[in-house]
């Protein structure tokens, strides 16, 4: 029994156990202090569905050997352009939602391809370069937001009529269309089956993709480029596929995020989009070399639940907002931890 | 020999290593090795890769790897006094110097700064009086003069204030040596393959310097794969094979072919191989190689011509660094190459692994863990990978595009179980990651992956490297079995001549990137030795 426990502990790894322990502790405190656990739990389920796809976007790059996609804002920006186009055309409901996805798709493929070409030139430093590609593309798009010829009065600044507003509301378009789809009530707990189902569907698609011939080639080239080359695969090509897939998922992810949030945030808002996603998948047990759908689901659940629960509990206990601090400690701590143990697998 | 030893006993040795034995995890890598060097003597240490030379040198330098793995048995004496070398720093104190194969120089520093690195001559100044000797002023003048003395000893004329970065490779080697001999108590100097990176003229210059150093009374241990230069400059030669001293030759007795024979030769009993229905012949050539050049680092191949007969097992032998492993790597398109390879009348494009695989060639890499396996993936996924990617096997064809075909778990499992049984892979099941397997079983998985392609020609590069004796024989038997039962043509490359002679129909010997000739496995050790040293033996069949 003791050995089994130790094995389990080794499999879970210490940091994850600490997080799970902390989470349980917070739940206990929430229960004792009389916070409404059911609504908190409902809120965390929504946040899982809301952020899950952005976390899922990490899987293709890790599998392709590019590492974690710190350049996720590239995909996010494509998704935002898709949302704006859909809003400009005054599309509503599911039509609006899916046309946003449709518009962003070709952009994401193109942007992902260009981004992948760049990453192929900086092998070994993809994550560092990706971070700065993300930062600089956000900055470039700031100019785009100001100059782009959108003219729907809902989108542009009320005074002057030029340049997109920094925060746009989706209320009249497709806010919460997925959140409210198949919303099931179990006692007081609300389960957004539509939202979670969509996330699940994308997980399934990615899972199946990596069981195809191409997917297996991407994975093999990611874990051992020389092996792949010897089997007649060009690792540079498979890396491009991985990055494109990740960028597309980033675009899909932000559209889902936006509909759930009910707002679109432009300008500097996408700047840090990549970091919580990176932290979540690492929390789920992924490493720089290996990431699975299981890591995505577990990581998103732990990370988002932690955030949802900590805020009210913390404000009740310490009379102040340490939630943001906790989020930063957890997310940056996880990234730091993963980067320092990155090469461990090579030794065994 | 006896008289030689008696003569040597009279003279005091600068360095004597006696009955050095070393085990790594119960694996004996050095067995009671004796090496003794007099002042002024150039003593060469030769042996194939993995013979134990580096281990011996690591012991001499007190490298941490030795002491972390349980130390060694035996005695080391410097100037007749027992010493305990427990760290590289201690080795330096004792006057043992080493010139590394890779240069350990700082490119942006001048020659003098490199020579005097960490041993700078300095004068106290105002600041250092308060803040310690680290801040003393450098005495560049004296440093320059002393460096010049060291360079003069080598008979080399370079601007000692020039930065190292711009120097020709050969001169960097001299800077490296100058640094060693500038240490004042230097008694023994070890050169580890010093000429490997030098051009011919640089090497000549270098060997002159080594002789000059010996003339100054240094004892020199010289490790090299270039046997001509070994014979040329050494006073004595010790040959090591499999961790044992297998021969000691004095200068006058040393011949290149004799050394090569000692290095690789091992009398083997030729066990009778099963007969074939139809013996391979020159009338049926499966692979015609003409003027092949392969640019593989450290193993270059050039002007290589060879005809491989259908159904034969042909061995490719030769000493390390002469290009034998480049043949398979070049044909499989893994390294840049030029020339012509014709398989069954079809010209094979080079530098294109997918094309080579599609032409029914398969390859078991010499770099098993680096190139041969997906270490974290399961046995079954490793076995079917190439076949799936190249031949679209083991896929479920739901959609018209091959890239979207899904892996067929059932077919993969069934095939993997068959392979595991046929090749006798010892494992917990087809799901086990190959990282957990022993070297021999990993090799069988590599073989299984190549066989899943059902190739016409199988290239096996060093298939027995780094696996234990029992597994070696299993792998060799397996190759024979594949050849006899499936009629598969096998091109096997190995550093161990003995195993080539056990299973091959004929053995081609590569020397300095060129084919010297092919020998019958029953040819004499002398013929093999001579050919590996670049000469033509008496038993040569076809050149």
PDB file of C-alpha atoms in Angstrom, chain A residues 57-322:
ATOM      1  CA  UNK A  57      -3.184  24.697 -28.512  1.00  0.00           C
ATOM      2  CA  UNK A  58       0.000  23.776 -26.621  1.00  0.00           C
ATOM      3  CA  UNK A  59      -0.251  20.080 -27.554  1.00  0.00           C
ATOM      4  CA  UNK A  60       0.663  20.305 -31.266  1.00  0.00           C
ATOM      5  CA  UNK A  61       3.781  22.405 -30.758  1.00  0.00           C
ATOM      6  CA  UNK A  62       5.071  20.280 -27.907  1.00  0.00           C
ATOM      7  CA  UNK A  63       4.433  17.125 -29.940  1.00  0.00           C
ATOM      8  CA  UNK A  64       6.153  18.607 -32.983  1.00  0.00           C
ATOM      9  CA  UNK A  65       9.270  19.325 -30.932  1.00  0.00           C
ATOM     10  CA  UNK A  66       8.868  23.091 -30.968  1.00  0.00           C
ATOM     11  CA  UNK A  67       8.189  23.273 -27.243  1.00  0.00           C
ATOM     12  CA  UNK A  68       5.425  25.250 -25.586  1.00  0.00           C
ATOM     13  CA  UNK A  69       3.819  27.807 -27.851  1.00  0.00           C
ATOM     14  CA  UNK A  70       4.653  31.059 -26.140  1.00  0.00           C
ATOM     15  CA  UNK A  71       3.709  32.716 -29.411  1.00  0.00           C
ATOM     16  CA  UNK A  72       0.063  31.861 -28.821  1.00  0.00           C
ATOM     17  CA  UNK A  73      -0.940  35.543 -29.281  1.00  0.00           C
ATOM     18  CA  UNK A  74      -0.307  35.014 -33.006  1.00  0.00           C
ATOM     19  CA  UNK A  75      -3.276  32.660 -33.152  1.00  0.00           C
ATOM     20  CA  UNK A  76      -5.268  34.761 -30.702  1.00  0.00           C
ATOM     21  CA  UNK A  77      -4.895  37.820 -32.933  1.00  0.00           C
ATOM     22  CA  UNK A  78      -6.170  35.859 -35.943  1.00  0.00           C
ATOM     23  CA  UNK A  79      -9.161  34.788 -33.877  1.00  0.00           C
ATOM     24  CA  UNK A  80      -9.827  38.378 -32.866  1.00  0.00           C
ATOM     25  CA  UNK A  81      -9.785  39.510 -36.495  1.00  0.00           C
ATOM     26  CA  UNK A  82     -12.313  36.743 -37.222  1.00  0.00           C
ATOM     27  CA  UNK A  83     -14.577  37.950 -34.411  1.00  0.00           C
ATOM     28  CA  UNK A  84     -14.339  41.547 -35.621  1.00  0.00           C
ATOM     29  CA  UNK A  85     -15.206  40.564 -39.185  1.00  0.00           C
ATOM     30  CA  UNK A  86     -18.223  38.680 -37.933  1.00  0.00           C
ATOM     31  CA  UNK A  87     -19.276  41.706 -35.860  1.00  0.00           C
ATOM     32  CA  UNK A  88     -18.668  44.102 -38.746  1.00  0.00           C
ATOM     33  CA  UNK A  89     -21.082  42.032 -40.834  1.00  0.00           C
ATOM     34  CA  UNK A  90     -23.604  42.205 -37.998  1.00  0.00           C
ATOM     35  CA  UNK A  91     -23.888  38.435 -37.687  1.00  0.00           C
ATOM     36  CA  UNK A  92     -25.632  37.077 -34.629  1.00  0.00           C
ATOM     37  CA  UNK A  93     -25.940  33.936 -32.588  1.00  0.00           C
ATOM     38  CA  UNK A  94     -24.417  30.728 -33.855  1.00  0.00           C
ATOM     39  CA  UNK A  95     -24.066  32.150 -37.350  1.00  0.00           C
ATOM     40  CA  UNK A  96     -21.909  34.903 -35.883  1.00  0.00           C
ATOM     41  CA  UNK A  97     -19.921  32.468 -33.764  1.00  0.00           C
ATOM     42  CA  UNK A  98     -19.167  30.025 -36.548  1.00  0.00           C
ATOM     43  CA  UNK A  99     -18.482  32.707 -39.132  1.00  0.00           C
ATOM     44  CA  UNK A 100     -15.934  34.175 -36.681  1.00  0.00           C
ATOM     45  CA  UNK A 101     -14.290  30.751 -36.613  1.00  0.00           C
ATOM     46  CA  UNK A 102     -14.498  30.488 -40.380  1.00  0.00           C
ATOM     47  CA  UNK A 103     -12.983  33.943 -41.003  1.00  0.00           C
ATOM     48  CA  UNK A 104     -10.112  33.378 -38.604  1.00  0.00           C
ATOM     49  CA  UNK A 105      -9.213  29.953 -39.995  1.00  0.00           C
ATOM     50  CA  UNK A 106      -7.366  30.976 -43.209  1.00  0.00           C
ATOM     51  CA  UNK A 107      -5.672  33.833 -41.355  1.00  0.00           C
ATOM     52  CA  UNK A 108      -4.452  31.447 -38.664  1.00  0.00           C
ATOM     53  CA  UNK A 109      -3.170  28.960 -41.227  1.00  0.00           C
ATOM     54  CA  UNK A 110      -1.242  31.682 -43.007  1.00  0.00           C
ATOM     55  CA  UNK A 111       0.092  33.313 -39.841  1.00  0.00           C
ATOM     56  CA  UNK A 112       0.977  29.899 -38.392  1.00  0.00           C
ATOM     57  CA  UNK A 113       2.876  28.982 -41.542  1.00  0.00           C
ATOM     58  CA  UNK A 114       4.933  32.198 -41.466  1.00  0.00           C
ATOM     59  CA  UNK A 115       5.553  31.823 -37.741  1.00  0.00           C
ATOM     60  CA  UNK A 116       6.662  28.208 -38.301  1.00  0.00           C
ATOM     61  CA  UNK A 117       9.134  29.232 -41.002  1.00  0.00           C
ATOM     62  CA  UNK A 118      10.673  31.627 -38.511  1.00  0.00           C
ATOM     63  CA  UNK A 119      10.776  28.977 -35.775  1.00  0.00           C
ATOM     64  CA  UNK A 120      12.539  26.566 -38.139  1.00  0.00           C
ATOM     65  CA  UNK A 121      15.360  29.054 -38.390  1.00  0.00           C
ATOM     66  CA  UNK A 122      15.868  29.354 -34.646  1.00  0.00           C
ATOM     67  CA  UNK A 123      15.859  25.720 -33.586  1.00  0.00           C
ATOM     68  CA  UNK A 124      16.617  25.291 -29.916  1.00  0.00           C
ATOM     69  CA  UNK A 125      15.301  28.700 -28.924  1.00  0.00           C
ATOM     70  CA  UNK A 126      11.718  28.399 -30.132  1.00  0.00           C
ATOM     71  CA  UNK A 127      10.166  29.319 -26.821  1.00  0.00           C
ATOM     72  CA  UNK A 128      12.236  32.453 -26.311  1.00  0.00           C
ATOM     73  CA  UNK A 129      11.708  33.572 -29.907  1.00  0.00           C
ATOM     74  CA  UNK A 130       8.019  32.631 -29.721  1.00  0.00           C
ATOM     75  CA  UNK A 131       7.533  34.837 -26.670  1.00  0.00           C
ATOM     76  CA  UNK A 132       8.867  37.823 -28.549  1.00  0.00           C
ATOM     77  CA  UNK A 133       7.004  36.982 -31.734  1.00  0.00           C
ATOM     78  CA  UNK A 134       3.870  37.066 -29.584  1.00  0.00           C
ATOM     79  CA  UNK A 135       4.815  40.381 -28.003  1.00  0.00           C
ATOM     80  CA  UNK A 136       5.742  42.075 -31.240  1.00  0.00           C
ATOM     81  CA  UNK A 137       2.744  40.806 -33.185  1.00  0.00           C
ATOM     82  CA  UNK A 138       0.486  42.212 -30.459  1.00  0.00           C
ATOM     83  CA  UNK A 139       2.236  45.550 -30.855  1.00  0.00           C
ATOM     84  CA  UNK A 140       1.951  45.481 -34.646  1.00  0.00           C
ATOM     85  CA  UNK A 141      -1.726  44.651 -34.398  1.00  0.00           C
ATOM     86  CA  UNK A 142      -2.234  47.682 -32.136  1.00  0.00           C
ATOM     87  CA  UNK A 143      -1.528  49.766 -35.223  1.00  0.00           C
ATOM     88  CA  UNK A 144      -3.864  47.568 -37.241  1.00  0.00           C
ATOM     89  CA  UNK A 145      -6.694  48.076 -34.742  1.00  0.00           C
ATOM     90  CA  UNK A 146      -6.286  51.832 -35.151  1.00  0.00           C
ATOM     91  CA  UNK A 147      -6.068  51.893 -38.930  1.00  0.00           C
ATOM     92  CA  UNK A 148      -8.263  48.978 -40.028  1.00  0.00           C
ATOM     93  CA  UNK A 149     -11.245  50.087 -42.131  1.00  0.00           C
ATOM     94  CA  UNK A 150     -13.947  48.798 -39.800  1.00  0.00           C
ATOM     95  CA  UNK A 151     -16.884  51.179 -39.794  1.00  0.00           C
ATOM     96  CA  UNK A 152     -19.606  49.465 -37.799  1.00  0.00           C
ATOM     97  CA  UNK A 153     -20.367  52.164 -35.184  1.00  0.00           C
ATOM     98  CA  UNK A 154     -20.478  49.453 -32.530  1.00  0.00           C
ATOM     99  CA  UNK A 155     -16.809  48.726 -33.116  1.00  0.00           C
ATOM    100  CA  UNK A 156     -15.168  52.111 -33.572  1.00  0.00           C
ATOM    101  CA  UNK A 157     -14.626  54.871 -31.056  1.00  0.00           C
ATOM    102  CA  UNK A 158     -17.742  56.994 -30.666  1.00  0.00           C
ATOM    103  CA  UNK A 159     -15.798  60.212 -31.042  1.00  0.00           C
ATOM    104  CA  UNK A 160     -13.968  60.576 -34.334  1.00  0.00           C
ATOM    105  CA  UNK A 161     -15.333  57.361 -35.774  1.00  0.00           C
ATOM    106  CA  UNK A 162     -11.940  55.865 -36.494  1.00  0.00           C
ATOM    107  CA  UNK A 163     -10.003  53.149 -34.755  1.00  0.00           C
ATOM    108  CA  UNK A 164     -11.430  50.180 -32.871  1.00  0.00           C
ATOM    109  CA  UNK A 165     -12.496  50.497 -29.256  1.00  0.00           C
ATOM    110  CA  UNK A 166     -10.340  48.691 -26.720  1.00  0.00           C
ATOM    111  CA  UNK A 167     -13.231  46.684 -25.296  1.00  0.00           C
ATOM    112  CA  UNK A 168     -16.173  45.562 -27.412  1.00  0.00           C
ATOM    113  CA  UNK A 169     -19.285  43.920 -26.095  1.00  0.00           C
ATOM    114  CA  UNK A 170     -20.601  40.827 -27.799  1.00  0.00           C
ATOM    115  CA  UNK A 171     -24.041  41.089 -26.210  1.00  0.00           C
ATOM    116  CA  UNK A 172     -25.814  41.759 -29.502  1.00  0.00           C
ATOM    117  CA  UNK A 173     -23.760  39.192 -31.352  1.00  0.00           C
ATOM    118  CA  UNK A 174     -22.843  35.829 -29.928  1.00  0.00           C
ATOM    119  CA  UNK A 175     -22.102  36.351 -26.251  1.00  0.00           C
ATOM    120  CA  UNK A 176     -22.545  33.092 -24.310  1.00  0.00           C
ATOM    121  CA  UNK A 177     -24.093  31.147 -27.185  1.00  0.00           C
ATOM    122  CA  UNK A 178     -22.034  28.100 -26.249  1.00  0.00           C
ATOM    123  CA  UNK A 179     -22.284  28.739 -22.513  1.00  0.00           C
ATOM    124  CA  UNK A 180     -26.055  28.616 -22.671  1.00  0.00           C
ATOM    125  CA  UNK A 181     -26.255  25.688 -25.060  1.00  0.00           C
ATOM    126  CA  UNK A 182     -27.460  22.551 -23.257  1.00  0.00           C
ATOM    127  CA  UNK A 183     -27.061  24.192 -19.869  1.00  0.00           C
ATOM    128  CA  UNK A 184     -27.957  21.444 -17.433  1.00  0.00           C
ATOM    129  CA  UNK A 185     -28.884  22.120 -13.812  1.00  0.00           C
ATOM    130  CA  UNK A 186     -27.958  19.505 -11.251  1.00  0.00           C
ATOM    131  CA  UNK A 187     -29.358  20.789  -8.010  1.00  0.00           C
ATOM    132  CA  UNK A 188     -27.721  24.155  -7.728  1.00  0.00           C
ATOM    133  CA  UNK A 189     -24.770  23.259  -9.938  1.00  0.00           C
ATOM    134  CA  UNK A 190     -24.966  24.428 -13.529  1.00  0.00           C
ATOM    135  CA  UNK A 191     -23.137  22.339 -16.096  1.00  0.00           C
ATOM    136  CA  UNK A 192     -22.519  24.069 -19.454  1.00  0.00           C
ATOM    137  CA  UNK A 193     -22.669  20.910 -21.551  1.00  0.00           C
ATOM    138  CA  UNK A 194     -22.514  22.798 -24.835  1.00  0.00           C
ATOM    139  CA  UNK A 195     -19.351  24.648 -23.916  1.00  0.00           C
ATOM    140  CA  UNK A 196     -17.657  21.617 -22.384  1.00  0.00           C
ATOM    141  CA  UNK A 197     -18.867  19.478 -25.250  1.00  0.00           C
ATOM    142  CA  UNK A 198     -17.316  21.792 -27.810  1.00  0.00           C
ATOM    143  CA  UNK A 199     -14.032  21.721 -25.893  1.00  0.00           C
ATOM    144  CA  UNK A 200     -14.313  17.943 -25.692  1.00  0.00           C
ATOM    145  CA  UNK A 201     -14.969  17.702 -29.405  1.00  0.00           C
ATOM    146  CA  UNK A 202     -11.838  19.690 -30.215  1.00  0.00           C
ATOM    147  CA  UNK A 203      -9.837  17.524 -27.804  1.00  0.00           C
ATOM    148  CA  UNK A 204     -11.129  14.464 -29.604  1.00  0.00           C
ATOM    149  CA  UNK A 205     -10.211  15.901 -32.999  1.00  0.00           C
ATOM    150  CA  UNK A 206      -6.675  16.674 -31.863  1.00  0.00           C
ATOM    151  CA  UNK A 207      -6.400  13.249 -30.270  1.00  0.00           C
ATOM    152  CA  UNK A 208      -7.498  11.582 -33.509  1.00  0.00           C
ATOM    153  CA  UNK A 209      -5.219  13.789 -35.596  1.00  0.00           C
ATOM    154  CA  UNK A 210      -2.260  12.504 -33.657  1.00  0.00           C
ATOM    155  CA  UNK A 211      -3.218   8.951 -34.452  1.00  0.00           C
ATOM    156  CA  UNK A 212      -3.132   9.524 -38.200  1.00  0.00           C
ATOM    157  CA  UNK A 213      -0.090   8.812 -40.313  1.00  0.00           C
ATOM    158  CA  UNK A 214       0.749  12.504 -40.448  1.00  0.00           C
ATOM    159  CA  UNK A 215       0.144  12.984 -36.740  1.00  0.00           C
ATOM    160  CA  UNK A 216       2.428  10.089 -35.865  1.00  0.00           C
ATOM    161  CA  UNK A 217       5.087  11.526 -38.159  1.00  0.00           C
ATOM    162  CA  UNK A 218       4.792  14.909 -36.421  1.00  0.00           C
ATOM    163  CA  UNK A 219       5.163  13.260 -33.037  1.00  0.00           C
ATOM    164  CA  UNK A 220       8.124  11.132 -34.098  1.00  0.00           C
ATOM    165  CA  UNK A 221       9.930  14.092 -35.638  1.00  0.00           C
ATOM    166  CA  UNK A 222       9.233  16.010 -32.459  1.00  0.00           C
ATOM    167  CA  UNK A 223      10.695  13.455 -30.133  1.00  0.00           C
ATOM    168  CA  UNK A 224      13.629  12.417 -32.349  1.00  0.00           C
ATOM    169  CA  UNK A 225      14.260  14.413 -35.543  1.00  0.00           C
ATOM    170  CA  UNK A 226      17.116  12.175 -36.670  1.00  0.00           C
ATOM    171  CA  UNK A 227      14.972   9.080 -36.293  1.00  0.00           C
ATOM    172  CA  UNK A 228      12.260  10.719 -38.381  1.00  0.00           C
ATOM    173  CA  UNK A 229      14.743  11.739 -41.039  1.00  0.00           C
ATOM    174  CA  UNK A 230      15.985   8.173 -41.262  1.00  0.00           C
ATOM    175  CA  UNK A 231      12.373   7.113 -41.818  1.00  0.00           C
ATOM    176  CA  UNK A 232      12.034   9.507 -44.733  1.00  0.00           C
ATOM    177  CA  UNK A 233      10.249  12.324 -42.899  1.00  0.00           C
ATOM    178  CA  UNK A 234      11.325  15.951 -43.182  1.00  0.00           C
ATOM    179  CA  UNK A 235      11.198  17.287 -39.600  1.00  0.00           C
ATOM    180  CA  UNK A 236      11.043  20.872 -40.839  1.00  0.00           C
ATOM    181  CA  UNK A 237       7.733  20.101 -42.545  1.00  0.00           C
ATOM    182  CA  UNK A 238       6.194  18.333 -39.589  1.00  0.00           C
ATOM    183  CA  UNK A 239       7.173  21.238 -37.347  1.00  0.00           C
ATOM    184  CA  UNK A 240       5.309  23.564 -39.701  1.00  0.00           C
ATOM    185  CA  UNK A 241       2.171  21.408 -39.456  1.00  0.00           C
ATOM    186  CA  UNK A 242       2.402  21.415 -35.666  1.00  0.00           C
ATOM    187  CA  UNK A 243       2.764  25.177 -35.424  1.00  0.00           C
ATOM    188  CA  UNK A 244      -0.091  25.808 -37.877  1.00  0.00           C
ATOM    189  CA  UNK A 245      -2.383  23.507 -35.924  1.00  0.00           C
ATOM    190  CA  UNK A 246      -1.459  25.253 -32.695  1.00  0.00           C
ATOM    191  CA  UNK A 247      -2.076  28.690 -34.196  1.00  0.00           C
ATOM    192  CA  UNK A 248      -5.474  27.612 -35.522  1.00  0.00           C
ATOM    193  CA  UNK A 249      -6.393  26.260 -32.084  1.00  0.00           C
ATOM    194  CA  UNK A 250      -5.258  29.568 -30.579  1.00  0.00           C
ATOM    195  CA  UNK A 251      -7.679  31.378 -32.904  1.00  0.00           C
ATOM    196  CA  UNK A 252     -10.538  28.988 -32.097  1.00  0.00           C
ATOM    197  CA  UNK A 253      -9.636  29.287 -28.421  1.00  0.00           C
ATOM    198  CA  UNK A 254      -9.989  33.058 -28.304  1.00  0.00           C
ATOM    199  CA  UNK A 255     -13.343  32.992 -30.118  1.00  0.00           C
ATOM    200  CA  UNK A 256     -14.665  30.579 -27.491  1.00  0.00           C
ATOM    201  CA  UNK A 257     -13.083  32.655 -24.754  1.00  0.00           C
ATOM    202  CA  UNK A 258     -14.684  35.833 -26.113  1.00  0.00           C
ATOM    203  CA  UNK A 259     -18.183  34.379 -26.445  1.00  0.00           C
ATOM    204  CA  UNK A 260     -17.955  33.093 -22.890  1.00  0.00           C
ATOM    205  CA  UNK A 261     -16.560  36.328 -21.497  1.00  0.00           C
ATOM    206  CA  UNK A 262     -19.041  38.387 -23.518  1.00  0.00           C
ATOM    207  CA  UNK A 263     -16.412  40.922 -24.493  1.00  0.00           C
ATOM    208  CA  UNK A 264     -13.591  41.248 -26.968  1.00  0.00           C
ATOM    209  CA  UNK A 265     -10.484  42.972 -25.709  1.00  0.00           C
ATOM    210  CA  UNK A 266      -8.075  44.446 -28.209  1.00  0.00           C
ATOM    211  CA  UNK A 267      -4.760  46.287 -28.063  1.00  0.00           C
ATOM    212  CA  UNK A 268      -2.488  45.023 -25.243  1.00  0.00           C
ATOM    213  CA  UNK A 269      -4.977  42.498 -23.885  1.00  0.00           C
ATOM    214  CA  UNK A 270      -3.689  39.466 -25.866  1.00  0.00           C
ATOM    215  CA  UNK A 271      -0.107  40.171 -24.770  1.00  0.00           C
ATOM    216  CA  UNK A 272      -0.047  37.664 -21.892  1.00  0.00           C
ATOM    217  CA  UNK A 273      -2.589  35.222 -23.356  1.00  0.00           C
ATOM    218  CA  UNK A 274       0.049  32.504 -23.743  1.00  0.00           C
ATOM    219  CA  UNK A 275       1.267  32.334 -20.180  1.00  0.00           C
ATOM    220  CA  UNK A 276      -1.777  30.992 -18.322  1.00  0.00           C
ATOM    221  CA  UNK A 277      -2.216  28.390 -21.056  1.00  0.00           C
ATOM    222  CA  UNK A 278       1.405  27.317 -20.739  1.00  0.00           C
ATOM    223  CA  UNK A 279       1.095  27.179 -16.961  1.00  0.00           C
ATOM    224  CA  UNK A 280      -2.103  25.146 -17.109  1.00  0.00           C
ATOM    225  CA  UNK A 281      -0.742  22.402 -19.342  1.00  0.00           C
ATOM    226  CA  UNK A 282       2.413  22.168 -17.256  1.00  0.00           C
ATOM    227  CA  UNK A 283       0.293  21.934 -14.144  1.00  0.00           C
ATOM    228  CA  UNK A 284      -1.475  19.057 -15.829  1.00  0.00           C
ATOM    229  CA  UNK A 285       1.820  17.179 -16.054  1.00  0.00           C
ATOM    230  CA  UNK A 286       3.104  17.998 -19.504  1.00  0.00           C
ATOM    231  CA  UNK A 287       6.802  18.562 -20.070  1.00  0.00           C
ATOM    232  CA  UNK A 288       8.624  20.443 -22.798  1.00  0.00           C
ATOM    233  CA  UNK A 289       8.857  17.185 -24.755  1.00  0.00           C
ATOM    234  CA  UNK A 290       5.561  15.492 -24.090  1.00  0.00           C
ATOM    235  CA  UNK A 291       2.009  16.744 -23.789  1.00  0.00           C
ATOM    236  CA  UNK A 292      -1.250  14.865 -24.061  1.00  0.00           C
ATOM    237  CA  UNK A 293      -4.949  15.638 -24.042  1.00  0.00           C
ATOM    238  CA  UNK A 294      -5.077  14.288 -20.497  1.00  0.00           C
ATOM    239  CA  UNK A 295      -2.550  16.901 -19.419  1.00  0.00           C
ATOM    240  CA  UNK A 296      -4.731  19.571 -21.027  1.00  0.00           C
ATOM    241  CA  UNK A 297      -7.911  18.542 -19.270  1.00  0.00           C
ATOM    242  CA  UNK A 298      -6.371  17.944 -15.855  1.00  0.00           C
ATOM    243  CA  UNK A 299      -4.240  21.081 -16.052  1.00  0.00           C
ATOM    244  CA  UNK A 300      -7.044  23.359 -17.159  1.00  0.00           C
ATOM    245  CA  UNK A 301      -9.311  22.007 -14.468  1.00  0.00           C
ATOM    246  CA  UNK A 302      -6.755  22.447 -11.668  1.00  0.00           C
ATOM    247  CA  UNK A 303      -5.582  25.856 -12.815  1.00  0.00           C
ATOM    248  CA  UNK A 304      -8.992  27.398 -13.463  1.00  0.00           C
ATOM    249  CA  UNK A 305     -10.623  25.937 -10.368  1.00  0.00           C
ATOM    250  CA  UNK A 306      -7.781  27.286  -8.316  1.00  0.00           C
ATOM    251  CA  UNK A 307      -8.341  30.759  -9.733  1.00  0.00           C
ATOM    252  CA  UNK A 308     -12.093  30.704  -9.352  1.00  0.00           C
ATOM    253  CA  UNK A 309     -12.092  29.482  -5.797  1.00  0.00           C
ATOM    254  CA  UNK A 310      -9.142  31.468  -4.486  1.00  0.00           C
ATOM    255  CA  UNK A 311     -10.633  34.902  -5.144  1.00  0.00           C
ATOM    256  CA  UNK A 312     -13.723  34.723  -2.922  1.00  0.00           C
ATOM    257  CA  UNK A 313     -11.989  32.640  -0.292  1.00  0.00           C
ATOM    258  CA  UNK A 314      -9.045  34.975  -0.135  1.00  0.00           C
ATOM    259  CA  UNK A 315     -11.178  38.081   0.051  1.00  0.00           C
ATOM    260  CA  UNK A 316     -13.147  36.556   2.871  1.00  0.00           C
ATOM    261  CA  UNK A 317     -10.125  35.408   4.854  1.00  0.00           C
ATOM    262  CA  UNK A 318      -7.494  38.085   4.350  1.00  0.00           C
ATOM    263  CA  UNK A 319      -9.688  40.989   3.431  1.00  0.00           C
ATOM    264  CA  UNK A 320      -7.808  41.772   0.304  1.00  0.00           C
ATOM    265  CA  UNK A 321      -7.280  40.628  -3.237  1.00  0.00           C
ATOM    266  CA  UNK A 322      -4.524  38.088  -3.276  1.00  0.00           C
TER     267      UNK A 322
END
